[in-house]
mmCIF file of C-alpha atoms and ligand atoms in Angstrom:
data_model
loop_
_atom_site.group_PDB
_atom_site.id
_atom_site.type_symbol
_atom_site.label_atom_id
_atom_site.label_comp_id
_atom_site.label_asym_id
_atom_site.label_seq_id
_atom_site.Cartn_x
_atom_site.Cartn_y
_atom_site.Cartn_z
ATOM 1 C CA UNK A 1 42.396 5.881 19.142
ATOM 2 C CA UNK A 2 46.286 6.848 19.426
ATOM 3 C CA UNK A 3 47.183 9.882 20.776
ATOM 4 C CA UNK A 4 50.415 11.555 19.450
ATOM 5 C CA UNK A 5 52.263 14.368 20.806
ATOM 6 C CA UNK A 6 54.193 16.813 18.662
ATOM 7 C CA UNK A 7 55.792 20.267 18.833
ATOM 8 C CA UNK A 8 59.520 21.573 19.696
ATOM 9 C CA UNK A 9 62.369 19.800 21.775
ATOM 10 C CA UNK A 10 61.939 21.014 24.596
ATOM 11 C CA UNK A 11 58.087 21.550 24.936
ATOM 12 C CA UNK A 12 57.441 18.982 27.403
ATOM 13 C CA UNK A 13 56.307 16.401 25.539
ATOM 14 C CA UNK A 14 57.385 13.175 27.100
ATOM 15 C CA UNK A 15 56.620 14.397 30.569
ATOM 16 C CA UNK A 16 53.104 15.540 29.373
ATOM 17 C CA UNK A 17 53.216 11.961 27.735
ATOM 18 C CA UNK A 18 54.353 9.933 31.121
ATOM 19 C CA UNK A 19 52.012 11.539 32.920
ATOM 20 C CA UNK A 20 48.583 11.523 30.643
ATOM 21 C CA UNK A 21 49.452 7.773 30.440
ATOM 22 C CA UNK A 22 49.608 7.441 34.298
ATOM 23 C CA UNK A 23 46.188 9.457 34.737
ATOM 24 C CA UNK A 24 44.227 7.332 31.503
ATOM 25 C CA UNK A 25 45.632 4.474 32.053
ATOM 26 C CA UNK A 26 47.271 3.912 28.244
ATOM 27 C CA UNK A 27 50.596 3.015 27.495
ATOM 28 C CA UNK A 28 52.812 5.736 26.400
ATOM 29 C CA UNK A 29 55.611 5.559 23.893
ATOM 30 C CA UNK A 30 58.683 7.889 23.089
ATOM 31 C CA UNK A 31 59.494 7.409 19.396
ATOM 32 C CA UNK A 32 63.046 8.960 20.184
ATOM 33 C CA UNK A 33 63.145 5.371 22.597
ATOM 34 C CA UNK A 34 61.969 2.844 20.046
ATOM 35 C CA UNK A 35 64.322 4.883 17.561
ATOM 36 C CA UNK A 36 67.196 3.998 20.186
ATOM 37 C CA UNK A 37 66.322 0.818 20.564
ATOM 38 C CA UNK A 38 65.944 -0.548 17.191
ATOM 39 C CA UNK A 39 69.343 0.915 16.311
ATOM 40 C CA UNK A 40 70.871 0.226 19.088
ATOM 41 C CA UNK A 41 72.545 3.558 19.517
ATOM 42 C CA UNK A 42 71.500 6.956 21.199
ATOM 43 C CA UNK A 43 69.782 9.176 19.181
ATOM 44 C CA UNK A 44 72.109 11.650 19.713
ATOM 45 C CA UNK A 45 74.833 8.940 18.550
ATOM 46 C CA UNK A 46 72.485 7.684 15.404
ATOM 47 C CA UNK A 47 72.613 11.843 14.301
ATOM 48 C CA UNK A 48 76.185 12.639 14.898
ATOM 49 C CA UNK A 49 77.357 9.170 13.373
ATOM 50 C CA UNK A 50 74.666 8.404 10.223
ATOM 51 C CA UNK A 51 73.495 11.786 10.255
ATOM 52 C CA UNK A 52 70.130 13.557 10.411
ATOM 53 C CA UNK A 53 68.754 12.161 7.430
ATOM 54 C CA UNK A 54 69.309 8.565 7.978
ATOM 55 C CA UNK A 55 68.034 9.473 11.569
ATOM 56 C CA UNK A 56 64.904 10.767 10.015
ATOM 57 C CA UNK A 57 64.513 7.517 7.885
ATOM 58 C CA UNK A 58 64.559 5.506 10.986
ATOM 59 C CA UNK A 59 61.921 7.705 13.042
ATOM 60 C CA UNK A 60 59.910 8.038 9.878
ATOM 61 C CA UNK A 61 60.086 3.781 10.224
ATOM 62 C CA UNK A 62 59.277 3.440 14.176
ATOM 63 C CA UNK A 63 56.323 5.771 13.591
ATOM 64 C CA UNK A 64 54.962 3.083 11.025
ATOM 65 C CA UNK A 65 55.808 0.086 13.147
ATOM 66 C CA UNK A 66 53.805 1.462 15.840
ATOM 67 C CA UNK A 67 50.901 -1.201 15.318
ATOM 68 C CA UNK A 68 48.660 -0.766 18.561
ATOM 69 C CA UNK A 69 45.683 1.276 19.697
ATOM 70 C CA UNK A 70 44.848 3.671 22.523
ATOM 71 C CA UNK A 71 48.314 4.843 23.080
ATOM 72 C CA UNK A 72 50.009 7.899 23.384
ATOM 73 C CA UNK A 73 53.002 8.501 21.252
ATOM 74 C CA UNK A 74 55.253 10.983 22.147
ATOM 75 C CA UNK A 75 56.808 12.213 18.785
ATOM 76 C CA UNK A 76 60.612 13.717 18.146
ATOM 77 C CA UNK A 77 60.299 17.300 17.161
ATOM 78 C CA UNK A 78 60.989 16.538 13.925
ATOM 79 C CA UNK A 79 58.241 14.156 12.960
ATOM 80 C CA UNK A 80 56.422 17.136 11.289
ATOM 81 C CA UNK A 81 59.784 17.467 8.482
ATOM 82 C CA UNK A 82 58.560 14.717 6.753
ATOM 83 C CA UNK A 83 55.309 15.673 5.456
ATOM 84 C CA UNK A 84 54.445 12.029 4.503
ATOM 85 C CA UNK A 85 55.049 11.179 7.965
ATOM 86 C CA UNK A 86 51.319 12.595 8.911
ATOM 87 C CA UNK A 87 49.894 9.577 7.173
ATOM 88 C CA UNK A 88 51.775 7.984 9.318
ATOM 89 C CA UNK A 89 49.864 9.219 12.558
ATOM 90 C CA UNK A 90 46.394 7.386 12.678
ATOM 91 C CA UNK A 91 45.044 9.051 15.809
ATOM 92 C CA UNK A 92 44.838 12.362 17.669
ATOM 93 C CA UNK A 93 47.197 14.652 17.089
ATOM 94 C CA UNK A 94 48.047 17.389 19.873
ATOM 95 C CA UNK A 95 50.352 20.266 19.491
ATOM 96 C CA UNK A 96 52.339 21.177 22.601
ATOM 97 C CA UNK A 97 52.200 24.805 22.017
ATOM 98 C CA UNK A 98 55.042 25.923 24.906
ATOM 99 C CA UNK A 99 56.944 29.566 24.580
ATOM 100 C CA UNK A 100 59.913 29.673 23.073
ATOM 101 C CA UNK A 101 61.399 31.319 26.154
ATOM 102 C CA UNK A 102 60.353 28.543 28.495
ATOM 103 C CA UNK A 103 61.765 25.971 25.839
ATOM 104 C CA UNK A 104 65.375 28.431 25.106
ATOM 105 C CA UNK A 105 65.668 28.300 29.393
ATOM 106 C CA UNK A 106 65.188 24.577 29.340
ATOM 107 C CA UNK A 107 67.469 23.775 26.858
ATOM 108 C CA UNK A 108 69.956 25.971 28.370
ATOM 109 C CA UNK A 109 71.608 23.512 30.039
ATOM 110 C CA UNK A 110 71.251 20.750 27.454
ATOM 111 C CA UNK A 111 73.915 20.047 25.353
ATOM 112 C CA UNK A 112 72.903 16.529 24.121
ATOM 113 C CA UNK A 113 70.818 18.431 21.453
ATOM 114 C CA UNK A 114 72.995 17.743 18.534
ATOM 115 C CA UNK A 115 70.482 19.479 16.350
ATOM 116 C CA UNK A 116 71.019 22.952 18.337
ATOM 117 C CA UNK A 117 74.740 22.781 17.556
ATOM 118 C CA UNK A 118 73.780 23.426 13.660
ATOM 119 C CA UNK A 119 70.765 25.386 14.022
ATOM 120 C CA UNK A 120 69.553 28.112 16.649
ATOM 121 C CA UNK A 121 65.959 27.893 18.585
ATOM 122 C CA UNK A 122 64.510 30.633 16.786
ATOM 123 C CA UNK A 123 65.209 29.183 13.130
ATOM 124 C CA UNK A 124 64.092 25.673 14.234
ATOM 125 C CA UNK A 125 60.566 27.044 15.052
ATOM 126 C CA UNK A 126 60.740 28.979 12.448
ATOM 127 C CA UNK A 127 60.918 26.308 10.202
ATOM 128 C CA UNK A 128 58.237 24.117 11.513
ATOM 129 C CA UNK A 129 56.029 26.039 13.492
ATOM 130 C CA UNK A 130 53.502 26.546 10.360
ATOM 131 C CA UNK A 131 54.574 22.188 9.653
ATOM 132 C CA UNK A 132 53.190 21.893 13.483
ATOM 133 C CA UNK A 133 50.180 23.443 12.834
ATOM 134 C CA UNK A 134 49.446 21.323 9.681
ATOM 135 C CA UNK A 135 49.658 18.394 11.804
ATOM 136 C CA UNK A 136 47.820 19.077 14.363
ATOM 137 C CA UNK A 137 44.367 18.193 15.524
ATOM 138 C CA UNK A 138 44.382 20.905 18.686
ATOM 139 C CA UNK A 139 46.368 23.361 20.125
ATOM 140 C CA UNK A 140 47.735 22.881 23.563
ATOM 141 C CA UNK A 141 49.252 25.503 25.259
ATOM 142 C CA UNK A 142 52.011 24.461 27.851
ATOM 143 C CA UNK A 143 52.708 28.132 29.296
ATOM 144 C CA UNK A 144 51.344 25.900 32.750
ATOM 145 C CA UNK A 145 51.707 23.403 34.977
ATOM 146 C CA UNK A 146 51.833 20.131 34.296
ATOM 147 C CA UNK A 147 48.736 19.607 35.917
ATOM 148 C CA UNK A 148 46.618 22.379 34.383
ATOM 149 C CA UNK A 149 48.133 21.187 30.913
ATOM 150 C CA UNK A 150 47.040 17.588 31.461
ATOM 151 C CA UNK A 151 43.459 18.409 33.246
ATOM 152 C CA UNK A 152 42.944 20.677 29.454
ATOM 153 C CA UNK A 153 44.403 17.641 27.165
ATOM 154 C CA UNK A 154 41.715 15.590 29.225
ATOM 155 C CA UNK A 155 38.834 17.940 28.751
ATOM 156 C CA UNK A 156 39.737 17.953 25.285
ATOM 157 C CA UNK A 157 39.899 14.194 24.863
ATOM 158 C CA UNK A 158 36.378 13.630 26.266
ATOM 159 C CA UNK A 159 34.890 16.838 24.027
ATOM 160 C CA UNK A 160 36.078 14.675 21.628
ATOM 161 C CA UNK A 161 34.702 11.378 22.493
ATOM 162 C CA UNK A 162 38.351 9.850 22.416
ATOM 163 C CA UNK A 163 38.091 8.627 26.251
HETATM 164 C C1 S3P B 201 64.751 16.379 17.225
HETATM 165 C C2 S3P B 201 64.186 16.275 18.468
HETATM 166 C C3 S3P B 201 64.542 15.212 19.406
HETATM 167 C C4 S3P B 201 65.092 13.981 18.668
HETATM 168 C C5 S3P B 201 66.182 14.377 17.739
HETATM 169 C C6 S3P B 201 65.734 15.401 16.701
HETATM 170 C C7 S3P B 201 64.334 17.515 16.361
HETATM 171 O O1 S3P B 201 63.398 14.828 20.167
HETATM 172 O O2 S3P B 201 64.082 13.317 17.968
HETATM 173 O O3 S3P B 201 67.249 14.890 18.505
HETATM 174 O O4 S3P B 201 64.624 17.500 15.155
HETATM 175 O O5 S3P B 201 63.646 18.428 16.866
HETATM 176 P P1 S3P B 201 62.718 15.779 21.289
HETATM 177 O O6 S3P B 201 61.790 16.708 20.583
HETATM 178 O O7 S3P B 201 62.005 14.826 22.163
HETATM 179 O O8 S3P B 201 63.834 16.496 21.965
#
């Protein structure tokens, strides 16, 4: 079964997602990456230059192309705008639930964001934190270490029956 990872830019998922696939043993894909690649452009480059809708018609596209199993899937934190986009996600989905004052001191020093030069933090989760919660399987709470965050997913995972 796929494993997807959703929640706000700046939550951790794609290190969450590098290292679950390093301790299972499953390849791990960034959606923002296979975005990139099929366009040929940043993402950053795809919003600023087609603009975030066209953007969000090619992620909503790489999420359907995905056509393996066992992997984990670390999804842009918009996936959950596009409500048809949860058909989309045949697997587990896990919300990476991390504060918004970890995420605001993260992104601090990220300007390549081109999302946060239109909107602020606060109305971003504003907007989608009830859209995360709709998509998600389980709660994951990142206020931790990368370690302690991981060993949980894990736990969770087995509970499940999805190792
Ligand atoms: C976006 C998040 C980004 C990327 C794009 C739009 C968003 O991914 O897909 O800039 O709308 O929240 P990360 O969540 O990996 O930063």
């Amino acid at each position: 079964m796929n494993i997807y990872l959703i929640g706000m830019p700046g939550s951790g998922k794609s290190t969450i997602a590098r290292d679950l696939g390093k301790k299972l043993n499953r390849k791990v894909i960034d959606l923002d990456d296979e975005i990139a690649k099929n366009a040929l452009m940043f993402v950053e480059e795809i919003i600023e230059k087609l603009g975030i809708d066209a953007f969000r018609n090619l992620e909503a596209e790489a999420l359907k192309q995905i056509n393996e199993d066992n992997v984990i899937i670390s999804c842009g934190g918009g996936i959950v705008t596009k409500r048809e986009n949860k058909a989309f996600m045949n697997g587990f989905k896990i919300y990476i639930d991390t504060d918004i004052e970890i995420i605001r001191k993260r992104l601090e020093t990220d300007y390549e964001r081109p999302l946060l030069k239109t909107k602020t933090l606060d109305s971003l989760y504003e907007e989608r934190f009830l859209k995360y919660l709709d998509f998600a399987d389980v709660i994951v709470s990142n206020n931790k270490t990368l370690e302690n965050v991981c060993e949980d997913i894990i736990e969770i995972l087995d509970k499940e029956g999805i190792l």
